[in-house]
PDB file of C-alpha atoms and ligand atoms in Angstrom:
ATOM      1  CA  UNK A   1      50.458  15.307 115.675  1.00 74.00           C
ATOM      2  CA  UNK A   2      48.914  11.927 114.903  1.00 86.00           C
ATOM      3  CA  UNK A   3      48.923  11.003 111.243  1.00 97.00           C
ATOM      4  CA  UNK A   4      47.436   7.960 109.552  1.00 97.00           C
ATOM      5  CA  UNK A   5      48.833   8.229 106.015  1.00 98.00           C
ATOM      6  CA  UNK A   6      52.229   9.849 106.430  1.00 98.00           C
ATOM      7  CA  UNK A   7      55.309   9.187 108.547  1.00 98.00           C
ATOM      8  CA  UNK A   8      57.140  12.194 109.904  1.00 98.00           C
ATOM      9  CA  UNK A   9      60.678  12.191 111.270  1.00 98.00           C
ATOM     10  CA  UNK A  10      63.633  14.507 111.622  1.00 98.00           C
ATOM     11  CA  UNK A  11      67.323  13.964 110.965  1.00 98.00           C
ATOM     12  CA  UNK A  12      69.057  16.867 112.660  1.00 97.00           C
ATOM     13  CA  UNK A  13      67.590  20.008 111.115  1.00 98.00           C
ATOM     14  CA  UNK A  14      66.040  18.162 108.187  1.00 98.00           C
ATOM     15  CA  UNK A  15      62.365  17.258 108.386  1.00 98.00           C
ATOM     16  CA  UNK A  16      61.206  14.202 106.447  1.00 98.00           C
ATOM     17  CA  UNK A  17      57.609  13.612 105.389  1.00 98.00           C
ATOM     18  CA  UNK A  18      57.033  10.159 103.944  1.00 98.00           C
ATOM     19  CA  UNK A  19      53.796   9.407 102.098  1.00 98.00           C
ATOM     20  CA  UNK A  20      52.684   6.105 103.559  1.00 98.00           C
ATOM     21  CA  UNK A  21      49.638   4.612 101.879  1.00 98.00           C
ATOM     22  CA  UNK A  22      51.349   1.593 100.310  1.00 98.00           C
ATOM     23  CA  UNK A  23      48.189  -0.339  99.471  1.00 97.00           C
ATOM     24  CA  UNK A  24      47.233   2.412  97.006  1.00 98.00           C
ATOM     25  CA  UNK A  25      50.732   3.364  95.771  1.00 98.00           C
ATOM     26  CA  UNK A  26      50.349   6.581  97.774  1.00 98.00           C
ATOM     27  CA  UNK A  27      47.340   7.741  95.779  1.00 98.00           C
ATOM     28  CA  UNK A  28      46.759  11.268  97.013  1.00 98.00           C
ATOM     29  CA  UNK A  29      43.337  11.197  98.667  1.00 97.00           C
ATOM     30  CA  UNK A  30      41.927  14.121 100.632  1.00 95.00           C
ATOM     31  CA  UNK A  31      43.139  12.808 103.980  1.00 96.00           C
ATOM     32  CA  UNK A  32      46.675  12.238 102.696  1.00 97.00           C
ATOM     33  CA  UNK A  33      46.892  15.721 101.187  1.00 97.00           C
ATOM     34  CA  UNK A  34      45.525  17.302 104.388  1.00 96.00           C
ATOM     35  CA  UNK A  35      48.143  15.484 106.429  1.00 97.00           C
ATOM     36  CA  UNK A  36      50.943  16.512 104.066  1.00 98.00           C
ATOM     37  CA  UNK A  37      49.810  20.136 104.341  1.00 97.00           C
ATOM     38  CA  UNK A  38      49.653  19.998 108.123  1.00 97.00           C
ATOM     39  CA  UNK A  39      53.119  18.429 108.389  1.00 98.00           C
ATOM     40  CA  UNK A  40      54.619  20.941 105.937  1.00 98.00           C
ATOM     41  CA  UNK A  41      53.212  23.871 107.923  1.00 98.00           C
ATOM     42  CA  UNK A  42      54.464  22.420 111.212  1.00 98.00           C
ATOM     43  CA  UNK A  43      58.021  22.048 109.859  1.00 98.00           C
ATOM     44  CA  UNK A  44      57.901  25.519 108.294  1.00 98.00           C
ATOM     45  CA  UNK A  45      57.103  26.998 111.723  1.00 97.00           C
ATOM     46  CA  UNK A  46      59.625  24.864 113.627  1.00 98.00           C
ATOM     47  CA  UNK A  47      62.833  26.850 114.274  1.00 96.00           C
ATOM     48  CA  UNK A  48      64.725  23.568 114.642  1.00 97.00           C
ATOM     49  CA  UNK A  49      64.061  22.658 111.001  1.00 98.00           C
ATOM     50  CA  UNK A  50      65.878  24.214 108.024  1.00 98.00           C
ATOM     51  CA  UNK A  51      64.815  22.046 105.087  1.00 98.00           C
ATOM     52  CA  UNK A  52      62.084  19.530 104.332  1.00 98.00           C
ATOM     53  CA  UNK A  53      62.139  16.304 102.335  1.00 99.00           C
ATOM     54  CA  UNK A  54      58.930  14.972 100.810  1.00 98.00           C
ATOM     55  CA  UNK A  55      59.218  11.346  99.778  1.00 98.00           C
ATOM     56  CA  UNK A  56      57.211   8.171  99.217  1.00 98.00           C
ATOM     57  CA  UNK A  57      58.112   4.498  99.099  1.00 98.00           C
ATOM     58  CA  UNK A  58      60.658   2.714  96.926  1.00 98.00           C
ATOM     59  CA  UNK A  59      57.842   1.698  94.594  1.00 98.00           C
ATOM     60  CA  UNK A  60      55.897   4.937  94.405  1.00 98.00           C
ATOM     61  CA  UNK A  61      56.341   8.571  95.276  1.00 98.00           C
ATOM     62  CA  UNK A  62      52.644   8.819  94.415  1.00 98.00           C
ATOM     63  CA  UNK A  63      50.579   7.253  91.621  1.00 98.00           C
ATOM     64  CA  UNK A  64      48.391  10.338  91.344  1.00 98.00           C
ATOM     65  CA  UNK A  65      45.258  11.758  92.855  1.00 97.00           C
ATOM     66  CA  UNK A  66      42.965   9.058  94.244  1.00 97.00           C
ATOM     67  CA  UNK A  67      40.937   8.022  91.212  1.00 97.00           C
ATOM     68  CA  UNK A  68      38.447   5.999  93.257  1.00 97.00           C
ATOM     69  CA  UNK A  69      37.755   8.988  95.501  1.00 95.00           C
ATOM     70  CA  UNK A  70      37.379  11.346  92.517  1.00 94.00           C
ATOM     71  CA  UNK A  71      35.369   9.214  90.156  1.00 96.00           C
ATOM     72  CA  UNK A  72      31.841  10.068  91.316  1.00 95.00           C
ATOM     73  CA  UNK A  73      32.429  13.726  92.058  1.00 93.00           C
ATOM     74  CA  UNK A  74      30.179  16.070  90.103  1.00 93.00           C
ATOM     75  CA  UNK A  75      30.964  19.533  88.831  1.00 92.00           C
ATOM     76  CA  UNK A  76      28.926  21.202  91.614  1.00 90.00           C
ATOM     77  CA  UNK A  77      30.823  19.051  94.149  1.00 88.00           C
ATOM     78  CA  UNK A  78      34.218  20.136  92.913  1.00 88.00           C
ATOM     79  CA  UNK A  79      33.417  23.760  92.221  1.00 88.00           C
ATOM     80  CA  UNK A  80      32.372  24.384  95.842  1.00 86.00           C
ATOM     81  CA  UNK A  81      34.862  22.037  97.454  1.00 84.00           C
ATOM     82  CA  UNK A  82      37.940  23.022  95.535  1.00 81.00           C
ATOM     83  CA  UNK A  83      40.020  20.019  96.555  1.00 84.00           C
ATOM     84  CA  UNK A  84      43.019  21.167  94.567  1.00 87.00           C
ATOM     85  CA  UNK A  85      43.087  24.737  95.851  1.00 85.00           C
ATOM     86  CA  UNK A  86      42.288  23.750  99.425  1.00 85.00           C
ATOM     87  CA  UNK A  87      44.624  20.852  99.952  1.00 89.00           C
ATOM     88  CA  UNK A  88      47.168  20.532  97.172  1.00 93.00           C
ATOM     89  CA  UNK A  89      49.001  23.822  97.068  1.00 94.00           C
ATOM     90  CA  UNK A  90      50.179  24.129 100.666  1.00 96.00           C
ATOM     91  CA  UNK A  91      53.672  23.239  99.503  1.00 97.00           C
ATOM     92  CA  UNK A  92      53.753  26.498  97.525  1.00 97.00           C
ATOM     93  CA  UNK A  93      53.311  28.470 100.783  1.00 96.00           C
ATOM     94  CA  UNK A  94      56.309  26.934 102.545  1.00 97.00           C
ATOM     95  CA  UNK A  95      59.291  29.272 102.967  1.00 97.00           C
ATOM     96  CA  UNK A  96      61.878  26.626 103.756  1.00 98.00           C
ATOM     97  CA  UNK A  97      63.257  24.554 100.874  1.00 98.00           C
ATOM     98  CA  UNK A  98      61.198  21.465 100.085  1.00 98.00           C
ATOM     99  CA  UNK A  99      63.062  18.658  98.315  1.00 99.00           C
ATOM    100  CA  UNK A 100      61.004  15.999  96.559  1.00 99.00           C
ATOM    101  CA  UNK A 101      62.894  12.699  96.813  1.00 99.00           C
ATOM    102  CA  UNK A 102      61.238  10.571  94.159  1.00 99.00           C
ATOM    103  CA  UNK A 103      61.543   6.796  93.805  1.00 99.00           C
ATOM    104  CA  UNK A 104      59.212   4.723  91.644  1.00 98.00           C
ATOM    105  CA  UNK A 105      56.049   6.192  90.179  1.00 98.00           C
ATOM    106  CA  UNK A 106      55.399   9.929  90.211  1.00 99.00           C
ATOM    107  CA  UNK A 107      52.279  10.037  88.084  1.00 98.00           C
ATOM    108  CA  UNK A 108      49.524  12.573  87.558  1.00 98.00           C
ATOM    109  CA  UNK A 109      49.046  14.472  90.793  1.00 98.00           C
ATOM    110  CA  UNK A 110      52.175  12.741  92.117  1.00 98.00           C
ATOM    111  CA  UNK A 111      54.282  14.284  89.363  1.00 98.00           C
ATOM    112  CA  UNK A 112      52.524  17.602  89.942  1.00 98.00           C
ATOM    113  CA  UNK A 113      53.188  17.495  93.681  1.00 98.00           C
ATOM    114  CA  UNK A 114      56.872  16.767  93.030  1.00 98.00           C
ATOM    115  CA  UNK A 115      57.032  19.675  90.561  1.00 98.00           C
ATOM    116  CA  UNK A 116      55.543  22.016  93.188  1.00 98.00           C
ATOM    117  CA  UNK A 117      58.534  21.261  95.422  1.00 98.00           C
ATOM    118  CA  UNK A 118      61.712  23.334  95.077  1.00 98.00           C
ATOM    119  CA  UNK A 119      63.751  20.568  93.492  1.00 98.00           C
ATOM    120  CA  UNK A 120      63.324  16.935  92.568  1.00 98.00           C
ATOM    121  CA  UNK A 121      66.027  14.436  93.448  1.00 99.00           C
ATOM    122  CA  UNK A 122      65.296  11.180  91.618  1.00 99.00           C
ATOM    123  CA  UNK A 123      66.207   7.603  92.363  1.00 99.00           C
ATOM    124  CA  UNK A 124      67.333   5.593  89.349  1.00 98.00           C
ATOM    125  CA  UNK A 125      63.992   3.732  89.332  1.00 98.00           C
ATOM    126  CA  UNK A 126      61.872   6.900  89.188  1.00 99.00           C
ATOM    127  CA  UNK A 127      59.160   7.163  86.546  1.00 98.00           C
ATOM    128  CA  UNK A 128      57.409  10.425  85.801  1.00 98.00           C
ATOM    129  CA  UNK A 129      54.210  10.829  83.849  1.00 98.00           C
ATOM    130  CA  UNK A 130      50.969  12.720  83.382  1.00 98.00           C
ATOM    131  CA  UNK A 131      48.629   9.871  82.395  1.00 98.00           C
ATOM    132  CA  UNK A 132      45.395  11.781  83.122  1.00 98.00           C
ATOM    133  CA  UNK A 133      44.471  11.646  79.427  1.00 98.00           C
ATOM    134  CA  UNK A 134      43.892   7.885  79.875  1.00 98.00           C
ATOM    135  CA  UNK A 135      41.059   8.800  82.274  1.00 98.00           C
ATOM    136  CA  UNK A 136      39.444  11.351  79.996  1.00 97.00           C
ATOM    137  CA  UNK A 137      40.800  14.291  81.957  1.00 97.00           C
ATOM    138  CA  UNK A 138      43.922  16.467  81.929  1.00 98.00           C
ATOM    139  CA  UNK A 139      46.403  17.426  84.653  1.00 98.00           C
ATOM    140  CA  UNK A 140      44.680  19.565  87.299  1.00 96.00           C
ATOM    141  CA  UNK A 141      47.329  20.591  89.794  1.00 97.00           C
ATOM    142  CA  UNK A 142      49.595  22.570  87.483  1.00 97.00           C
ATOM    143  CA  UNK A 143      51.032  19.719  85.418  1.00 98.00           C
ATOM    144  CA  UNK A 144      50.343  21.178  81.994  1.00 98.00           C
ATOM    145  CA  UNK A 145      52.072  24.395  83.073  1.00 98.00           C
ATOM    146  CA  UNK A 146      54.960  23.247  85.266  1.00 98.00           C
ATOM    147  CA  UNK A 147      55.927  20.275  83.086  1.00 98.00           C
ATOM    148  CA  UNK A 148      55.968  22.497  79.997  1.00 98.00           C
ATOM    149  CA  UNK A 149      58.180  25.071  81.713  1.00 97.00           C
ATOM    150  CA  UNK A 150      60.479  22.342  83.016  1.00 97.00           C
ATOM    151  CA  UNK A 151      60.987  20.196  79.913  1.00 98.00           C
ATOM    152  CA  UNK A 152      59.674  22.313  77.044  1.00 98.00           C
ATOM    153  CA  UNK A 153      56.666  22.100  74.772  1.00 98.00           C
ATOM    154  CA  UNK A 154      57.425  19.110  72.577  1.00 98.00           C
ATOM    155  CA  UNK A 155      58.222  16.630  75.340  1.00 98.00           C
ATOM    156  CA  UNK A 156      55.405  17.976  77.538  1.00 98.00           C
ATOM    157  CA  UNK A 157      52.926  17.614  74.673  1.00 98.00           C
ATOM    158  CA  UNK A 158      53.992  14.053  74.006  1.00 98.00           C
ATOM    159  CA  UNK A 159      53.743  13.080  77.674  1.00 98.00           C
ATOM    160  CA  UNK A 160      50.412  14.813  78.347  1.00 98.00           C
ATOM    161  CA  UNK A 161      48.752  13.795  75.059  1.00 98.00           C
ATOM    162  CA  UNK A 162      49.907  10.162  75.056  1.00 98.00           C
ATOM    163  CA  UNK A 163      50.516   9.410  78.771  1.00 98.00           C
ATOM    164  CA  UNK A 164      54.066   8.267  77.995  1.00 98.00           C
ATOM    165  CA  UNK A 165      56.185   7.925  81.120  1.00 98.00           C
ATOM    166  CA  UNK A 166      59.719   9.240  81.402  1.00 98.00           C
ATOM    167  CA  UNK A 167      62.398   7.295  83.261  1.00 98.00           C
ATOM    168  CA  UNK A 168      64.950   8.868  85.585  1.00 98.00           C
ATOM    169  CA  UNK A 169      67.704   9.183  82.976  1.00 98.00           C
ATOM    170  CA  UNK A 170      65.412  10.965  80.533  1.00 98.00           C
ATOM    171  CA  UNK A 171      64.063  13.170  83.343  1.00 98.00           C
ATOM    172  CA  UNK A 172      67.611  14.247  84.126  1.00 98.00           C
ATOM    173  CA  UNK A 173      68.426  14.962  80.474  1.00 98.00           C
ATOM    174  CA  UNK A 174      65.203  16.973  80.207  1.00 98.00           C
ATOM    175  CA  UNK A 175      66.001  19.013  83.351  1.00 98.00           C
ATOM    176  CA  UNK A 176      62.954  17.806  85.250  1.00 98.00           C
ATOM    177  CA  UNK A 177      65.165  16.683  88.144  1.00 98.00           C
ATOM    178  CA  UNK A 178      68.296  18.119  89.694  1.00 98.00           C
ATOM    179  CA  UNK A 179      70.098  14.748  89.825  1.00 98.00           C
ATOM    180  CA  UNK A 180      69.619  10.981  89.683  1.00 98.00           C
ATOM    181  CA  UNK A 181      71.117   8.773  92.404  1.00 98.00           C
ATOM    182  CA  UNK A 182      70.977   5.026  93.100  1.00 98.00           C
ATOM    183  CA  UNK A 183      67.791   4.092  94.944  1.00 98.00           C
ATOM    184  CA  UNK A 184      69.667   3.214  98.143  1.00 98.00           C
ATOM    185  CA  UNK A 185      71.255   6.674  98.154  1.00 98.00           C
ATOM    186  CA  UNK A 186      68.032   8.631  97.651  1.00 98.00           C
ATOM    187  CA  UNK A 187      67.248   9.598 101.240  1.00 98.00           C
ATOM    188  CA  UNK A 188      70.885   9.924 102.410  1.00 98.00           C
ATOM    189  CA  UNK A 189      71.594  12.203  99.432  1.00 98.00           C
ATOM    190  CA  UNK A 190      68.446  14.275 100.013  1.00 98.00           C
ATOM    191  CA  UNK A 191      69.398  14.610 103.683  1.00 98.00           C
ATOM    192  CA  UNK A 192      72.868  15.783 102.607  1.00 98.00           C
ATOM    193  CA  UNK A 193      71.294  18.543 100.532  1.00 98.00           C
ATOM    194  CA  UNK A 194      69.113  19.447 103.518  1.00 98.00           C
ATOM    195  CA  UNK A 195      72.079  19.467 105.903  1.00 98.00           C
ATOM    196  CA  UNK A 196      74.079  21.740 103.621  1.00 98.00           C
ATOM    197  CA  UNK A 197      71.116  24.126 103.494  1.00 98.00           C
ATOM    198  CA  UNK A 198      70.794  23.914 107.290  1.00 98.00           C
ATOM    199  CA  UNK A 199      74.434  24.980 107.711  1.00 97.00           C
ATOM    200  CA  UNK A 200      73.782  28.250 105.837  1.00 98.00           C
ATOM    201  CA  UNK A 201      71.987  31.463 106.760  1.00 98.00           C
ATOM    202  CA  UNK A 202      68.236  30.794 106.973  1.00 96.00           C
ATOM    203  CA  UNK A 203      67.210  34.273 105.778  1.00 96.00           C
ATOM    204  CA  UNK A 204      69.478  34.036 102.713  1.00 98.00           C
ATOM    205  CA  UNK A 205      68.082  30.603 101.918  1.00 98.00           C
ATOM    206  CA  UNK A 206      64.476  31.826 102.128  1.00 97.00           C
ATOM    207  CA  UNK A 207      65.290  34.851  99.959  1.00 97.00           C
ATOM    208  CA  UNK A 208      67.213  32.726  97.438  1.00 98.00           C
ATOM    209  CA  UNK A 209      64.217  30.421  97.076  1.00 98.00           C
ATOM    210  CA  UNK A 210      61.977  33.432  96.582  1.00 97.00           C
ATOM    211  CA  UNK A 211      64.365  34.837  93.954  1.00 98.00           C
ATOM    212  CA  UNK A 212      64.433  31.634  91.892  1.00 97.00           C
ATOM    213  CA  UNK A 213      60.651  31.318  92.102  1.00 96.00           C
ATOM    214  CA  UNK A 214      60.341  34.892  90.859  1.00 97.00           C
ATOM    215  CA  UNK A 215      61.953  33.741  87.609  1.00 95.00           C
ATOM    216  CA  UNK A 216      58.790  31.737  86.921  1.00 90.00           C
ATOM    217  CA  UNK A 217      56.365  34.536  87.685  1.00 91.00           C
ATOM    218  CA  UNK A 218      57.631  37.609  85.893  1.00 95.00           C
ATOM    219  CA  UNK A 219      59.616  39.164  83.053  1.00 96.00           C
ATOM    220  CA  UNK A 220      63.404  39.144  83.001  1.00 97.00           C
ATOM    221  CA  UNK A 221      63.649  42.877  83.700  1.00 98.00           C
ATOM    222  CA  UNK A 222      61.226  42.729  86.639  1.00 97.00           C
ATOM    223  CA  UNK A 223      62.850  39.563  87.927  1.00 98.00           C
ATOM    224  CA  UNK A 224      66.312  41.098  87.867  1.00 98.00           C
ATOM    225  CA  UNK A 225      64.954  44.158  89.701  1.00 98.00           C
ATOM    226  CA  UNK A 226      63.359  41.940  92.320  1.00 98.00           C
ATOM    227  CA  UNK A 227      66.622  40.035  92.700  1.00 98.00           C
ATOM    228  CA  UNK A 228      68.516  43.309  93.186  1.00 98.00           C
ATOM    229  CA  UNK A 229      66.165  44.380  96.008  1.00 98.00           C
ATOM    230  CA  UNK A 230      66.472  40.991  97.672  1.00 98.00           C
ATOM    231  CA  UNK A 231      70.275  40.971  97.280  1.00 98.00           C
ATOM    232  CA  UNK A 232      70.662  44.457  98.758  1.00 98.00           C
ATOM    233  CA  UNK A 233      68.208  43.660 101.547  1.00 97.00           C
ATOM    234  CA  UNK A 234      70.429  40.845 102.778  1.00 98.00           C
ATOM    235  CA  UNK A 235      73.085  43.444 103.671  1.00 98.00           C
ATOM    236  CA  UNK A 236      70.772  44.268 106.601  1.00 97.00           C
ATOM    237  CA  UNK A 237      71.471  40.853 108.149  1.00 98.00           C
ATOM    238  CA  UNK A 238      74.129  39.951 110.679  1.00 98.00           C
ATOM    239  CA  UNK A 239      74.733  36.792 108.670  1.00 98.00           C
ATOM    240  CA  UNK A 240      75.950  38.802 105.663  1.00 98.00           C
ATOM    241  CA  UNK A 241      78.514  40.518 107.930  1.00 98.00           C
ATOM    242  CA  UNK A 242      79.489  37.164 109.423  1.00 98.00           C
ATOM    243  CA  UNK A 243      79.706  35.357 106.084  1.00 98.00           C
ATOM    244  CA  UNK A 244      81.940  37.954 104.490  1.00 98.00           C
ATOM    245  CA  UNK A 245      84.059  38.511 107.623  1.00 98.00           C
ATOM    246  CA  UNK A 246      84.639  34.761 107.888  1.00 98.00           C
ATOM    247  CA  UNK A 247      85.813  34.633 104.274  1.00 98.00           C
ATOM    248  CA  UNK A 248      88.212  37.549 104.791  1.00 98.00           C
ATOM    249  CA  UNK A 249      89.528  35.954 108.007  1.00 98.00           C
ATOM    250  CA  UNK A 250      89.865  32.504 106.393  1.00 98.00           C
ATOM    251  CA  UNK A 251      87.569  30.808 108.913  1.00 98.00           C
ATOM    252  CA  UNK A 252      84.203  29.037 108.794  1.00 97.00           C
ATOM    253  CA  UNK A 253      81.193  31.319 109.224  1.00 97.00           C
ATOM    254  CA  UNK A 254      78.974  30.900 112.281  1.00 97.00           C
ATOM    255  CA  UNK A 255      75.566  31.919 111.001  1.00 97.00           C
ATOM    256  CA  UNK A 256      72.877  32.859 113.530  1.00 96.00           C
ATOM    257  CA  UNK A 257      69.884  33.281 111.220  1.00 95.00           C
ATOM    258  CA  UNK A 258      69.819  36.963 112.188  1.00 95.00           C
TER     259      UNK A 258
HETATM  260  C1  LIG B   1      43.554   5.193  93.340  1.00 53.45           C
HETATM  261  C2  LIG B   1      45.260   3.773  92.866  1.00 53.45           C
HETATM  262  C3  LIG B   1      45.892   4.751  92.082  1.00 53.45           C
HETATM  263  C4  LIG B   1      45.261   6.020  91.967  1.00 53.45           C
HETATM  264  C5  LIG B   1      47.097   2.970  92.029  1.00 53.45           C
HETATM  265  N1  LIG B   1      46.042   2.682  92.812  1.00 53.45           N
HETATM  266  N2  LIG B   1      47.031   4.220  91.576  1.00 53.45           N
HETATM  267  N3  LIG B   1      44.113   4.005  93.483  1.00 53.45           N
HETATM  268  N4  LIG B   1      44.109   6.193  92.620  1.00 53.45           N
HETATM  269  N5  LIG B   1      45.804   7.031  91.278  1.00 53.45           N
HETATM  270  C6  LIG B   1      45.749   1.420  93.492  1.00 53.45           C
HETATM  271  C7  LIG B   1      45.281   0.373  92.535  1.00 53.45           C
HETATM  272  O1  LIG B   1      43.907   0.527  92.270  1.00 53.45           O
HETATM  273  C8  LIG B   1      45.566  -0.902  93.318  1.00 53.45           C
HETATM  274  O2  LIG B   1      44.563  -1.064  94.295  1.00 53.45           O
HETATM  275  C9  LIG B   1      46.863  -0.543  94.046  1.00 53.45           C
HETATM  276  O3  LIG B   1      46.935   0.882  94.061  1.00 53.45           O
HETATM  277  C10 LIG B   1      48.091  -1.053  93.336  1.00 53.45           C
HETATM  278  O4  LIG B   1      48.048  -0.609  91.995  1.00 53.45           O
HETATM  279  P1  LIG B   1      48.204  -1.592  90.720  1.00 53.45           P
HETATM  280  O5  LIG B   1      47.599  -0.885  89.584  1.00 53.45           O
HETATM  281  O6  LIG B   1      47.735  -2.946  91.050  1.00 53.45           O
HETATM  282  O7  LIG B   1      49.798  -1.603  90.586  1.00 53.45           O
HETATM  283  P2  LIG B   1      50.663  -1.850  89.264  1.00 53.45           P
HETATM  284  O8  LIG B   1      50.079  -2.939  88.431  1.00 53.45           O
HETATM  285  O9  LIG B   1      52.078  -1.977  89.760  1.00 53.45           O
HETATM  286  O10 LIG B   1      50.530  -0.499  88.412  1.00 53.45           O
HETATM  287  C11 LIG B   1      51.049   0.695  88.895  1.00 53.45           C
HETATM  288  C12 LIG B   1      50.481   1.907  88.091  1.00 53.45           C
HETATM  289  C13 LIG B   1      48.942   1.843  88.085  1.00 53.45           C
HETATM  290  C14 LIG B   1      51.014   1.858  86.644  1.00 53.45           C
HETATM  291  C15 LIG B   1      51.020   3.174  88.782  1.00 53.45           C
HETATM  292  O11 LIG B   1      48.495   1.679  89.432  1.00 53.45           O
HETATM  293  C16 LIG B   1      48.289   3.080  87.550  1.00 53.45           C
HETATM  294  O12 LIG B   1      48.227   3.301  86.362  1.00 53.45           O
HETATM  295  N6  LIG B   1      47.751   3.934  88.457  1.00 53.45           N
HETATM  296  C17 LIG B   1      47.005   5.119  88.050  1.00 53.45           C
HETATM  297  C18 LIG B   1      47.929   6.206  87.565  1.00 53.45           C
HETATM  298  C19 LIG B   1      47.155   7.443  87.140  1.00 53.45           C
HETATM  299  O13 LIG B   1      46.298   7.360  86.231  1.00 53.45           O
HETATM  300  N7  LIG B   1      47.423   8.559  87.793  1.00 53.45           N
HETATM  301  C20 LIG B   1      46.731   9.823  87.482  1.00 53.45           C
HETATM  302  C21 LIG B   1      45.514   9.940  88.368  1.00 53.45           C
HETATM  303  S1  LIG B   1      44.578  11.382  87.972  1.00 53.45           S
HETATM  304  P3  LIG B   1      43.848  -2.493  94.525  1.00 53.45           P
HETATM  305  O14 LIG B   1      42.834  -2.194  95.566  1.00 53.45           O
HETATM  306  O15 LIG B   1      43.313  -2.919  93.200  1.00 53.45           O
HETATM  307  O16 LIG B   1      44.985  -3.376  95.000  1.00 53.45           O
HETATM  308  C22 LIG B   1      45.409  12.637  88.745  1.00 53.45           C
HETATM  309  C23 LIG B   1      44.820  13.985  88.539  1.00 53.45           C
HETATM  310  C24 LIG B   1      45.438  14.972  89.443  1.00 53.45           C
HETATM  311  O17 LIG B   1      46.371  12.464  89.389  1.00 53.45           O
HETATM  312  C25 LIG B   1      44.684  16.245  89.380  1.00 53.45           C
HETATM  313  C26 LIG B   1      44.999  17.171  90.534  1.00 53.45           C
HETATM  314  C27 LIG B   1      44.224  16.900  91.764  1.00 53.45           C
END
């Protein structure tokens, strides 16, 4: 496909989507979000791809939704063209793991997009924030909910009510990100995570992602029940037989995604 605002490449079985609108610090306009959605869906369908990295530039993952595009929209405009529901949440439909590799600013919708991914790997220069309050609005793509679940009420309140940004070290302490790495290592390290995932059984990876996500959607008892069904279901795969046989035989498993 031809894209104007993203760059798409693959490294082995890892698909990389790079937001590429440098003149606006990757502000997430309609076209950019449509392209991200299209590229995510294409990788999700591609049997040659096992994991997806979503990244931006060294200066900005994304500085938020495009304020200049939003500023004149009226309530009737946005109620009938639900730009968040239509274009922003595609990442939630992707079955393969999506790793947000964040360098520089991840603000507003940029922070929300990163939080919709399965994990956030941060460069040491990453800055996270929900500065919508400065514009007279609040987060609109899940930020007030996902940030609160990730870092807890007190820190989320401070960030959302005062627009204070969090640097990478604080984001790691607060469990917003899985790890912080030097900027130069961001993509290589994200690719390493993707390659490890690609070496494993695809069905178990998809089910594992589903199981962790279930923790956010339900009670502990229901979540544990769901996990049990998913766990037992994987005994129907050839890869479970292969993985356990390989362990018993002291050899490396050769998974077939069956
Ligand atoms: C549109 C943006 C933008 C944005 C930056 N730009 N962020 N354009 N929407 N969110 C543009 C600037 O207008 C400028 O364009 C160019 O990118 C470079 O930005 P500067 O401000 O000159 O860069 P700098 O001084 O380095 O400051 C960086 C910054 C600042 C601190 C990140 O740009 C900033 O505060 N941006 C807005 C952050 C924000 O409020 N995000 C939340 C948006 S609301 P020109 O043409 O002047 O060079 C949101 C709601 C989501 O995300 C709801 C769900 C849909």
